[in-house]
Amino acid sequence: MNKYLFFLFLVISFTSASSLPIQVTTIENEYRLPNVISQPLVKLLGEDCYVSLLEDLHFTDVPCVKLAISKGLGLGIVVGGAIVKIPQIVTIVRDGSAKGLSLTSFLLETVAYQIVLAYNTRLNNPFSTYGEVLFMTIQNILICLLIVYYEQKEKNKRIVILLLGFSIGILILCIIPRWLMALLYAAQIPIGLASKIPQIRANYMNRSTGQLSVFAVLNYFAGTTARAFTTWTELDDPIMLGGNLLASVLNGILVLQLIIYWDASQVPKAD
């Protein structure tokens, strides 16, 4: 008897539920392109520029065209930054040598990268305007460790010191007051520029670029030049713009050294 009552209860419940009106909510796409494409582009360009360029096809809208180019370059730089130093790492590990590479140069560059990363993160700047720095910081730390491993004495002790130094530096940058962070950011520009000088000097003294990666140097130059454009377009920060322009000039000198010393075969130890 209980089984029949239970079965009758299920039938009544199903009948009642099927008689209820079912509302199906559909989300209409207000743009020409599918949502999966249009929504990320709206977030990237802003609704006004998205409509102007991709809906109304106003390619003479100069401010929006500049913004689109800047965003495209910015994303390209971020992607490039994720792999820019990989060839350098591969070259060191493959040859079992870091000759011709200046540890001082990479250390100064890493400090500058850490400051830039902390500064932009704390200001909540768009990731497309600095994202490559995150990947380049990680890769630079690895290169510093490889230089010590292959070229320095008491390497285990020095590797521990380097790791502690990088970790403490990141911690300090996360907790210091904002006004001090702004001062450090201004200071990182000469630090970042000075980081190129030891490598340029080592190349000049050795008449060789040693294990310096051609791919990395060319990408440094292209990246800093493009980053100067994105900074000029998206951010009202003359300090950042000036720093990127000067970095582009110094990276250009490294490119010239690659060309001048291309056929050099002797690679003395740099430092």
Tab-separated table of C-alpha atoms in Angstrom, residues 44 70-71 73-75 77-78 125-132 227 230 234:
chain	number	residue	atom	x	y	z
A	44	LEU	CA	40.457	45.828	-23.172
A	70	SER	CA	49.088	50.429	-27.505
A	71	LYS	CA	47.002	47.618	-26.021
A	73	LEU	CA	51.786	46.138	-28.203
A	74	GLY	CA	51.339	45.884	-24.447
A	75	LEU	CA	49.930	42.374	-24.640
A	77	ILE	CA	55.318	42.715	-24.750
A	78	VAL	CA	53.811	40.734	-21.869
A	125	ASN	CA	47.987	49.888	-13.139
A	126	PRO	CA	46.713	47.817	-16.101
A	127	PHE	CA	48.649	44.547	-16.318
A	128	SER	CA	49.265	45.211	-20.002
A	129	THR	CA	51.465	48.195	-19.051
A	130	TYR	CA	53.920	46.231	-16.898
A	131	GLY	CA	53.096	42.496	-16.976
A	132	GLU	CA	56.309	41.469	-18.712
A	227	ARG	CA	56.909	50.025	-23.934
A	230	THR	CA	52.449	52.238	-24.557
A	234	GLU	CA	48.116	54.942	-21.737
